[in-house]
Amino acid sequence: MAMAYPKLYNVLSFYLATIIAISQILISILPYLNPITLLITLADALLSLYLRSCGLCPCTVELDDQTTMNFWVANSRRSNKPALVMLHGYGGNSKWQFIHQVGLLSQSFYLYIPDLLFFGKSYTNRLERTEVFQAKCVAEGLKRLGVERFAVYSISYGGYVAYWLAEMYPELVEKVVVVSCGVGMTEEQKREQINKVGSNALNLLVPESAHDLRLLVNLTMHKPGPSKWVPDIFLHGFINVTYKQHRKEKLELAEHLLRKKADIDLPILTQETLIIWGDKDDVFPVYLAYQLQRQLGPKSKVEIIKDTGHAVNMDSPISLNALITSFVLGYS
């Protein structure tokens, strides 16, 4: 009989969380009149329920009177699983970007997934727009959550944040996984890639129209699948839910990244580092993976996933999950 109480508690907790989430949906959709936007809002809420079913719960951390970070965190730590921090890139909040990874990775790790500043519910009134400031906020948030040591997996923009997180806090970061990230690019390489994308690079990173979002998907995914057939009206709804809030600040983050000078003296990380790339990446060419490996030296290695674009997490999540798990847990 005693064994039934924990199960009953878990069931009641899940249904209570479901009721709360539905209530939040009803409150949040009242200002909207567009039924497609309502549908995307509902899908976003269902993603929250999915993350809860994977053993995660949302947590808001007040870093100071001006900065708030939202995390999805493991809601219990009863075994010896290691902690894994997941840092997203541009392209929506962490829920949308890691939808294909949370279920599997949560079986091997205690996951800590922040929304970086100006994504999801994370926000600051401060004027800093650098990846260094993002890294400081992530580190402070994790400390307040009681996370003492962790590995970090990062993709695209998140890779810049992870690099400085590992460099500034070696006492916290045990291992680093960098996926499809242009850290270490020279000025010439950066100009070349910006010219390839065109003058609308900022609009692609923070799309305002269905056309821009479709271009972003085509640029980042080698296997766009059904997404290329999605009607524009649904893309507009996705933009309203995931990009519209803090659009100005998101643009400022991207502008800083595109216009800042290349890091000539990029520090060499002390941690073991796994560099993962798609061989069809049209955002950051695959040679940048080997360039970063040469910069980091013998503690780093490169894995290339075939028939995969920039969005490795969407094109090849199974292969990506396997590489992350084997590297962090030390499997050969």
mmCIF file of C-alpha atoms in Angstrom:
data_model
loop_
_atom_site.group_PDB
_atom_site.id
_atom_site.type_symbol
_atom_site.label_atom_id
_atom_site.label_comp_id
_atom_site.label_asym_id
_atom_site.label_seq_id
_atom_site.Cartn_x
_atom_site.Cartn_y
_atom_site.Cartn_z
ATOM 1 C CA MET A 1 0.000 0.000 0.000
ATOM 2 C CA ALA A 2 2.872 2.339 0.842
ATOM 3 C CA MET A 3 4.297 1.860 -2.635
ATOM 4 C CA ALA A 4 1.091 3.223 -4.147
ATOM 5 C CA TYR A 5 1.461 6.667 -2.607
ATOM 6 C CA PRO A 6 4.525 7.802 -4.666
ATOM 7 C CA LYS A 7 2.804 6.633 -7.856
ATOM 8 C CA LEU A 8 -0.395 8.407 -6.898
ATOM 9 C CA TYR A 9 1.596 11.540 -6.085
ATOM 10 C CA ASN A 10 3.335 11.437 -9.493
ATOM 11 C CA VAL A 11 0.018 10.996 -11.314
ATOM 12 C CA LEU A 12 -1.644 13.816 -9.404
ATOM 13 C CA SER A 13 1.397 16.064 -9.968
ATOM 14 C CA PHE A 14 1.282 15.436 -13.704
ATOM 15 C CA TYR A 15 -2.434 16.190 -13.978
ATOM 16 C CA LEU A 16 -2.073 19.282 -11.808
ATOM 17 C CA ALA A 17 0.750 20.499 -14.068
ATOM 18 C CA THR A 18 -1.493 19.806 -17.074
ATOM 19 C CA ILE A 19 -4.346 21.850 -15.592
ATOM 20 C CA ILE A 20 -1.973 24.716 -14.790
ATOM 21 C CA ALA A 21 -0.506 24.629 -18.309
ATOM 22 C CA ILE A 22 -3.969 24.663 -19.903
ATOM 23 C CA SER A 23 -4.951 27.594 -17.694
ATOM 24 C CA GLN A 24 -1.835 29.452 -18.777
ATOM 25 C CA ILE A 25 -2.718 28.735 -22.401
ATOM 26 C CA LEU A 26 -6.210 30.148 -21.971
ATOM 27 C CA ILE A 27 -4.835 33.289 -20.337
ATOM 28 C CA SER A 28 -2.079 33.772 -22.917
ATOM 29 C CA ILE A 29 -4.301 33.347 -25.984
ATOM 30 C CA LEU A 30 -6.928 35.874 -25.019
ATOM 31 C CA PRO A 31 -5.070 38.827 -26.624
ATOM 32 C CA TYR A 32 -4.764 36.953 -29.911
ATOM 33 C CA LEU A 33 -7.395 36.853 -32.597
ATOM 34 C CA ASN A 34 -5.502 34.857 -35.225
ATOM 35 C CA PRO A 35 -6.577 31.184 -34.922
ATOM 36 C CA ILE A 36 -3.260 29.994 -36.393
ATOM 37 C CA THR A 37 -1.359 31.887 -33.704
ATOM 38 C CA LEU A 38 -3.613 30.225 -31.138
ATOM 39 C CA LEU A 39 -2.754 26.845 -32.615
ATOM 40 C CA ILE A 40 1.008 27.496 -32.430
ATOM 41 C CA THR A 41 0.588 28.784 -28.868
ATOM 42 C CA LEU A 42 -1.176 25.541 -28.007
ATOM 43 C CA ALA A 43 1.621 23.521 -29.641
ATOM 44 C CA ASP A 44 4.165 25.467 -27.571
ATOM 45 C CA ALA A 45 2.261 24.573 -24.417
ATOM 46 C CA LEU A 46 2.120 20.906 -25.445
ATOM 47 C CA LEU A 47 5.892 21.001 -25.824
ATOM 48 C CA SER A 48 6.062 22.158 -22.215
ATOM 49 C CA LEU A 49 3.980 19.150 -21.188
ATOM 50 C CA TYR A 50 6.286 16.888 -23.182
ATOM 51 C CA LEU A 51 9.337 18.244 -21.348
ATOM 52 C CA ARG A 52 7.543 17.619 -18.044
ATOM 53 C CA SER A 53 6.934 14.025 -19.104
ATOM 54 C CA CYS A 54 10.708 13.723 -19.641
ATOM 55 C CA GLY A 55 11.328 14.590 -16.000
ATOM 56 C CA LEU A 56 11.944 18.317 -16.441
ATOM 57 C CA CYS A 57 10.235 21.288 -14.872
ATOM 58 C CA PRO A 58 10.448 25.044 -15.607
ATOM 59 C CA CYS A 59 12.354 27.203 -13.164
ATOM 60 C CA THR A 60 12.781 30.980 -13.130
ATOM 61 C CA VAL A 61 16.019 32.295 -11.639
ATOM 62 C CA GLU A 62 16.294 35.966 -10.669
ATOM 63 C CA LEU A 63 19.984 36.747 -11.169
ATOM 64 C CA ASP A 64 19.571 40.339 -9.974
ATOM 65 C CA ASP A 65 16.982 43.094 -10.094
ATOM 66 C CA GLN A 66 17.473 43.450 -13.868
ATOM 67 C CA THR A 67 18.081 39.939 -15.207
ATOM 68 C CA THR A 68 15.881 36.837 -15.190
ATOM 69 C CA MET A 69 16.681 33.460 -16.742
ATOM 70 C CA ASN A 70 14.288 30.630 -17.432
ATOM 71 C CA PHE A 71 15.585 27.054 -17.173
ATOM 72 C CA TRP A 72 14.123 23.633 -17.776
ATOM 73 C CA VAL A 73 15.729 21.498 -15.075
ATOM 74 C CA ALA A 74 15.720 17.906 -13.879
ATOM 75 C CA ASN A 75 13.064 17.754 -11.171
ATOM 76 C CA SER A 76 14.851 15.080 -9.147
ATOM 77 C CA ARG A 77 18.416 13.811 -8.739
ATOM 78 C CA ARG A 78 18.221 10.363 -7.198
ATOM 79 C CA SER A 79 20.915 8.553 -9.191
ATOM 80 C CA ASN A 80 24.475 9.109 -10.355
ATOM 81 C CA LYS A 81 23.626 10.467 -13.798
ATOM 82 C CA PRO A 82 25.892 13.385 -14.796
ATOM 83 C CA ALA A 83 24.548 16.872 -15.477
ATOM 84 C CA LEU A 84 24.333 18.081 -19.087
ATOM 85 C CA VAL A 85 23.653 21.726 -19.957
ATOM 86 C CA MET A 86 22.085 22.304 -23.400
ATOM 87 C CA LEU A 87 22.558 25.698 -25.084
ATOM 88 C CA HIS A 88 20.370 26.510 -28.076
ATOM 89 C CA GLY A 89 21.003 28.702 -31.103
ATOM 90 C CA TYR A 90 18.739 31.096 -32.998
ATOM 91 C CA GLY A 91 15.504 29.628 -34.273
ATOM 92 C CA GLY A 92 12.963 29.728 -31.477
ATOM 93 C CA ASN A 93 13.315 28.896 -27.800
ATOM 94 C CA SER A 94 14.973 25.824 -26.280
ATOM 95 C CA LYS A 95 11.771 23.739 -26.339
ATOM 96 C CA TRP A 96 11.435 23.906 -30.116
ATOM 97 C CA GLN A 97 15.126 23.374 -30.818
ATOM 98 C CA PHE A 98 15.688 20.372 -28.566
ATOM 99 C CA ILE A 99 12.388 18.564 -29.124
ATOM 100 C CA HIS A 100 14.162 15.614 -30.816
ATOM 101 C CA GLN A 101 16.828 15.291 -28.124
ATOM 102 C CA VAL A 102 15.337 15.788 -24.675
ATOM 103 C CA GLY A 103 13.585 12.406 -24.518
ATOM 104 C CA LEU A 104 16.684 10.326 -25.217
ATOM 105 C CA LEU A 105 19.277 12.488 -23.458
ATOM 106 C CA SER A 106 17.178 12.680 -20.290
ATOM 107 C CA GLN A 107 17.649 8.912 -19.918
ATOM 108 C CA SER A 108 21.415 9.322 -19.505
ATOM 109 C CA PHE A 109 21.752 12.814 -18.002
ATOM 110 C CA TYR A 110 20.202 15.286 -15.633
ATOM 111 C CA LEU A 111 19.368 18.028 -18.107
ATOM 112 C CA TYR A 112 19.605 21.775 -17.518
ATOM 113 C CA ILE A 113 18.274 23.772 -20.458
ATOM 114 C CA PRO A 114 18.301 27.565 -20.209
ATOM 115 C CA ASP A 115 16.556 29.931 -22.535
ATOM 116 C CA LEU A 116 19.358 32.347 -23.403
ATOM 117 C CA LEU A 117 18.619 36.022 -22.803
ATOM 118 C CA PHE A 118 15.781 37.382 -24.985
ATOM 119 C CA PHE A 119 14.655 33.875 -25.920
ATOM 120 C CA GLY A 120 11.687 32.266 -24.230
ATOM 121 C CA LYS A 121 11.132 33.888 -20.840
ATOM 122 C CA SER A 122 14.731 35.011 -20.223
ATOM 123 C CA TYR A 123 15.299 38.762 -20.184
ATOM 124 C CA THR A 124 17.574 41.531 -18.972
ATOM 125 C CA ASN A 125 17.274 45.295 -18.745
ATOM 126 C CA ARG A 126 21.041 45.583 -18.982
ATOM 127 C CA LEU A 127 22.613 46.753 -22.238
ATOM 128 C CA GLU A 128 25.143 43.932 -22.691
ATOM 129 C CA ARG A 129 24.580 41.922 -25.863
ATOM 130 C CA THR A 130 27.708 39.760 -25.884
ATOM 131 C CA GLU A 131 28.018 35.986 -25.713
ATOM 132 C CA VAL A 132 30.372 36.562 -22.745
ATOM 133 C CA PHE A 133 27.519 38.164 -20.792
ATOM 134 C CA GLN A 134 25.237 35.296 -21.812
ATOM 135 C CA ALA A 135 27.839 32.841 -20.471
ATOM 136 C CA LYS A 136 28.097 34.697 -17.157
ATOM 137 C CA CYS A 137 24.322 34.606 -16.743
ATOM 138 C CA VAL A 138 24.144 30.880 -17.519
ATOM 139 C CA ALA A 139 26.922 30.159 -15.010
ATOM 140 C CA GLU A 140 25.289 32.245 -12.293
ATOM 141 C CA GLY A 141 21.932 30.612 -12.905
ATOM 142 C CA LEU A 142 23.417 27.116 -12.668
ATOM 143 C CA LYS A 143 25.233 27.986 -9.459
ATOM 144 C CA ARG A 144 21.968 29.144 -7.908
ATOM 145 C CA LEU A 145 20.360 25.886 -8.995
ATOM 146 C CA GLY A 146 23.090 24.009 -7.135
ATOM 147 C CA VAL A 147 24.812 22.559 -10.217
ATOM 148 C CA GLU A 148 28.497 22.196 -9.340
ATOM 149 C CA ARG A 149 29.945 20.300 -12.325
ATOM 150 C CA PHE A 150 28.516 19.645 -15.761
ATOM 151 C CA ALA A 151 29.185 18.956 -19.411
ATOM 152 C CA VAL A 152 27.833 21.422 -21.940
ATOM 153 C CA TYR A 153 26.340 20.672 -25.354
ATOM 154 C CA SER A 154 25.793 23.665 -27.617
ATOM 155 C CA ILE A 155 24.689 24.360 -31.150
ATOM 156 C CA SER A 156 25.285 27.359 -33.447
ATOM 157 C CA TYR A 157 24.905 30.608 -31.432
ATOM 158 C CA GLY A 158 24.898 28.529 -28.264
ATOM 159 C CA GLY A 159 28.397 27.363 -29.202
ATOM 160 C CA TYR A 160 29.785 30.879 -28.774
ATOM 161 C CA VAL A 161 28.206 31.025 -25.316
ATOM 162 C CA ALA A 162 29.476 27.556 -24.392
ATOM 163 C CA TYR A 163 33.020 28.392 -25.486
ATOM 164 C CA TRP A 164 33.250 31.359 -23.122
ATOM 165 C CA LEU A 165 31.416 29.465 -20.405
ATOM 166 C CA ALA A 166 34.092 26.764 -20.540
ATOM 167 C CA GLU A 167 36.942 29.280 -20.746
ATOM 168 C CA MET A 168 35.761 31.461 -17.849
ATOM 169 C CA TYR A 169 34.511 28.674 -15.565
ATOM 170 C CA PRO A 170 36.798 25.646 -15.942
ATOM 171 C CA GLU A 171 35.923 24.629 -12.384
ATOM 172 C CA LEU A 172 32.318 24.095 -13.501
ATOM 173 C CA VAL A 173 32.621 22.739 -17.051
ATOM 174 C CA GLU A 174 33.958 19.183 -17.412
ATOM 175 C CA LYS A 175 33.487 18.525 -21.141
ATOM 176 C CA VAL A 176 32.356 20.591 -24.127
ATOM 177 C CA VAL A 177 30.366 19.647 -27.236
ATOM 178 C CA VAL A 178 30.279 22.307 -29.966
ATOM 179 C CA VAL A 179 27.975 21.754 -32.943
ATOM 180 C CA SER A 180 27.906 23.865 -36.117
ATOM 181 C CA CYS A 181 29.421 26.988 -34.604
ATOM 182 C CA GLY A 182 31.595 29.628 -36.268
ATOM 183 C CA VAL A 183 33.732 30.375 -33.214
ATOM 184 C CA GLY A 184 37.302 31.036 -34.340
ATOM 185 C CA MET A 185 36.389 32.373 -37.797
ATOM 186 C CA THR A 186 38.710 34.967 -39.309
ATOM 187 C CA GLU A 187 37.445 38.346 -40.547
ATOM 188 C CA GLU A 188 37.841 37.193 -44.145
ATOM 189 C CA GLN A 189 35.897 33.993 -43.509
ATOM 190 C CA LYS A 190 33.113 35.884 -41.755
ATOM 191 C CA ARG A 191 32.794 38.391 -44.631
ATOM 192 C CA GLU A 192 32.705 35.554 -47.129
ATOM 193 C CA GLN A 193 29.857 33.790 -45.323
ATOM 194 C CA ILE A 194 27.860 36.992 -44.804
ATOM 195 C CA ASN A 195 28.217 37.780 -48.516
ATOM 196 C CA LYS A 196 26.972 34.293 -49.390
ATOM 197 C CA VAL A 197 23.878 34.752 -47.230
ATOM 198 C CA GLY A 198 23.314 38.277 -48.540
ATOM 199 C CA SER A 199 22.384 41.620 -47.066
ATOM 200 C CA ASN A 200 19.389 40.180 -45.220
ATOM 201 C CA ALA A 201 21.447 38.070 -42.796
ATOM 202 C CA LEU A 202 19.834 39.740 -39.778
ATOM 203 C CA ASN A 203 16.325 39.161 -41.132
ATOM 204 C CA LEU A 204 17.133 35.490 -41.601
ATOM 205 C CA LEU A 205 18.335 35.118 -38.012
ATOM 206 C CA VAL A 206 15.281 36.947 -36.685
ATOM 207 C CA PRO A 207 12.661 36.441 -39.418
ATOM 208 C CA GLU A 208 9.713 38.785 -39.649
ATOM 209 C CA SER A 209 7.990 37.247 -42.657
ATOM 210 C CA ALA A 210 7.109 33.758 -43.835
ATOM 211 C CA HIS A 211 9.501 34.280 -46.749
ATOM 212 C CA ASP A 212 12.434 34.937 -44.412
ATOM 213 C CA LEU A 213 11.588 31.964 -42.200
ATOM 214 C CA ARG A 214 11.354 29.680 -45.227
ATOM 215 C CA LEU A 215 14.761 30.904 -46.415
ATOM 216 C CA LEU A 216 16.172 30.216 -42.931
ATOM 217 C CA VAL A 217 14.832 26.652 -42.949
ATOM 218 C CA ASN A 218 16.198 26.016 -46.447
ATOM 219 C CA LEU A 219 19.592 27.436 -45.460
ATOM 220 C CA THR A 220 19.995 25.522 -42.215
ATOM 221 C CA MET A 221 18.367 22.172 -42.980
ATOM 222 C CA HIS A 222 19.597 19.708 -45.591
ATOM 223 C CA LYS A 223 16.449 17.616 -45.041
ATOM 224 C CA PRO A 224 13.637 20.166 -44.626
ATOM 225 C CA GLY A 225 11.054 17.391 -45.020
ATOM 226 C CA PRO A 226 7.403 18.459 -44.560
ATOM 227 C CA SER A 227 8.394 21.958 -43.441
ATOM 228 C CA LYS A 228 8.850 23.107 -47.029
ATOM 229 C CA TRP A 229 5.151 22.428 -47.669
ATOM 230 C CA VAL A 230 3.907 24.333 -44.601
ATOM 231 C CA PRO A 231 1.580 27.190 -45.691
ATOM 232 C CA ASP A 232 2.737 30.746 -45.042
ATOM 233 C CA ILE A 233 -0.078 31.349 -42.572
ATOM 234 C CA PHE A 234 1.375 28.727 -40.202
ATOM 235 C CA LEU A 235 4.850 30.240 -40.546
ATOM 236 C CA HIS A 236 3.399 33.639 -39.598
ATOM 237 C CA GLY A 237 1.850 32.049 -36.529
ATOM 238 C CA PHE A 238 5.188 30.511 -35.520
ATOM 239 C CA ILE A 239 6.903 33.895 -35.926
ATOM 240 C CA ASN A 240 4.275 35.586 -33.728
ATOM 241 C CA VAL A 241 4.780 33.067 -30.937
ATOM 242 C CA THR A 242 8.562 32.547 -31.008
ATOM 243 C CA TYR A 243 10.207 35.577 -32.659
ATOM 244 C CA LYS A 244 8.019 38.605 -32.058
ATOM 245 C CA GLN A 245 8.800 39.050 -28.358
ATOM 246 C CA HIS A 246 12.129 40.849 -27.763
ATOM 247 C CA ARG A 247 12.726 41.080 -31.527
ATOM 248 C CA LYS A 248 14.755 44.297 -31.135
ATOM 249 C CA GLU A 249 17.063 42.692 -28.566
ATOM 250 C CA LYS A 250 17.469 39.515 -30.634
ATOM 251 C CA LEU A 251 18.542 41.680 -33.569
ATOM 252 C CA GLU A 252 21.060 43.462 -31.328
ATOM 253 C CA LEU A 253 22.541 40.100 -30.259
ATOM 254 C CA ALA A 254 22.880 39.034 -33.887
ATOM 255 C CA GLU A 255 24.272 42.398 -34.954
ATOM 256 C CA HIS A 256 26.957 42.201 -32.281
ATOM 257 C CA LEU A 257 27.935 38.737 -33.451
ATOM 258 C CA LEU A 258 28.090 39.720 -37.112
ATOM 259 C CA ARG A 259 29.929 43.034 -36.641
ATOM 260 C CA LYS A 260 32.385 42.292 -33.839
ATOM 261 C CA LYS A 261 36.019 41.751 -34.760
ATOM 262 C CA ALA A 262 37.306 38.197 -35.025
ATOM 263 C CA ASP A 263 38.958 36.795 -31.897
ATOM 264 C CA ILE A 264 42.577 36.732 -33.036
ATOM 265 C CA ASP A 265 43.788 35.394 -29.692
ATOM 266 C CA LEU A 266 40.983 32.950 -29.025
ATOM 267 C CA PRO A 267 41.797 31.161 -25.759
ATOM 268 C CA ILE A 268 42.475 27.424 -25.867
ATOM 269 C CA LEU A 269 40.036 25.444 -23.763
ATOM 270 C CA THR A 270 41.416 23.088 -21.128
ATOM 271 C CA GLN A 271 38.463 20.690 -21.376
ATOM 272 C CA GLU A 272 38.077 17.754 -23.716
ATOM 273 C CA THR A 273 36.018 19.060 -26.620
ATOM 274 C CA LEU A 274 33.945 17.263 -29.231
ATOM 275 C CA ILE A 275 33.285 19.219 -32.440
ATOM 276 C CA ILE A 276 30.316 17.968 -34.496
ATOM 277 C CA TRP A 277 29.401 19.190 -37.971
ATOM 278 C CA GLY A 278 27.069 18.324 -40.804
ATOM 279 C CA ASP A 279 28.866 17.736 -44.090
ATOM 280 C CA LYS A 280 26.219 19.812 -45.922
ATOM 281 C CA ASP A 281 26.372 22.863 -43.638
ATOM 282 C CA ASP A 282 25.701 25.973 -45.766
ATOM 283 C CA VAL A 283 26.020 28.400 -42.836
ATOM 284 C CA PHE A 284 29.448 27.412 -41.497
ATOM 285 C CA PRO A 285 31.447 25.302 -43.991
ATOM 286 C CA VAL A 286 32.818 22.034 -42.667
ATOM 287 C CA TYR A 287 36.444 23.201 -42.902
ATOM 288 C CA LEU A 288 35.724 25.416 -39.885
ATOM 289 C CA ALA A 289 35.339 22.277 -37.769
ATOM 290 C CA TYR A 290 38.903 21.212 -38.550
ATOM 291 C CA GLN A 291 40.145 24.777 -38.134
ATOM 292 C CA LEU A 292 38.683 24.840 -34.607
ATOM 293 C CA GLN A 293 40.216 21.450 -33.870
ATOM 294 C CA ARG A 294 43.678 22.711 -34.869
ATOM 295 C CA GLN A 295 43.135 25.705 -32.589
ATOM 296 C CA LEU A 296 42.167 23.539 -29.607
ATOM 297 C CA GLY A 297 44.807 20.865 -30.088
ATOM 298 C CA PRO A 298 44.955 17.194 -28.975
ATOM 299 C CA LYS A 299 42.142 17.437 -26.407
ATOM 300 C CA SER A 300 39.637 17.946 -29.223
ATOM 301 C CA LYS A 301 38.226 15.729 -31.944
ATOM 302 C CA VAL A 302 35.899 16.160 -34.904
ATOM 303 C CA GLU A 303 32.899 14.072 -35.936
ATOM 304 C CA ILE A 304 31.220 14.726 -39.292
ATOM 305 C CA ILE A 305 27.649 13.530 -39.848
ATOM 306 C CA LYS A 306 26.835 12.762 -43.478
ATOM 307 C CA ASP A 307 23.902 14.204 -45.418
ATOM 308 C CA THR A 308 23.305 16.748 -42.668
ATOM 309 C CA GLY A 309 23.062 20.531 -42.746
ATOM 310 C CA HIS A 310 23.651 23.261 -40.191
ATOM 311 C CA ALA A 311 20.690 22.217 -38.030
ATOM 312 C CA VAL A 312 22.182 18.899 -36.972
ATOM 313 C CA ASN A 313 19.646 18.703 -34.136
ATOM 314 C CA MET A 314 16.848 18.597 -36.728
ATOM 315 C CA ASP A 315 18.505 16.745 -39.626
ATOM 316 C CA SER A 316 20.233 13.954 -37.661
ATOM 317 C CA PRO A 317 19.139 13.977 -34.002
ATOM 318 C CA ILE A 318 19.688 10.234 -33.470
ATOM 319 C CA SER A 319 23.315 10.366 -34.622
ATOM 320 C CA LEU A 320 23.882 13.583 -32.685
ATOM 321 C CA ASN A 321 22.427 12.138 -29.476
ATOM 322 C CA ALA A 322 24.603 9.048 -29.788
ATOM 323 C CA LEU A 323 27.782 11.116 -30.257
ATOM 324 C CA ILE A 324 26.976 13.394 -27.306
ATOM 325 C CA THR A 325 26.163 10.473 -25.011
ATOM 326 C CA SER A 326 29.220 8.383 -25.880
ATOM 327 C CA PHE A 327 31.583 11.371 -25.562
ATOM 328 C CA VAL A 328 30.277 12.734 -22.258
ATOM 329 C CA LEU A 329 29.978 9.295 -20.636
ATOM 330 C CA GLY A 330 33.382 8.243 -21.923
ATOM 331 C CA TYR A 331 32.308 5.382 -24.177
ATOM 332 C CA SER A 332 34.605 4.444 -27.052
#
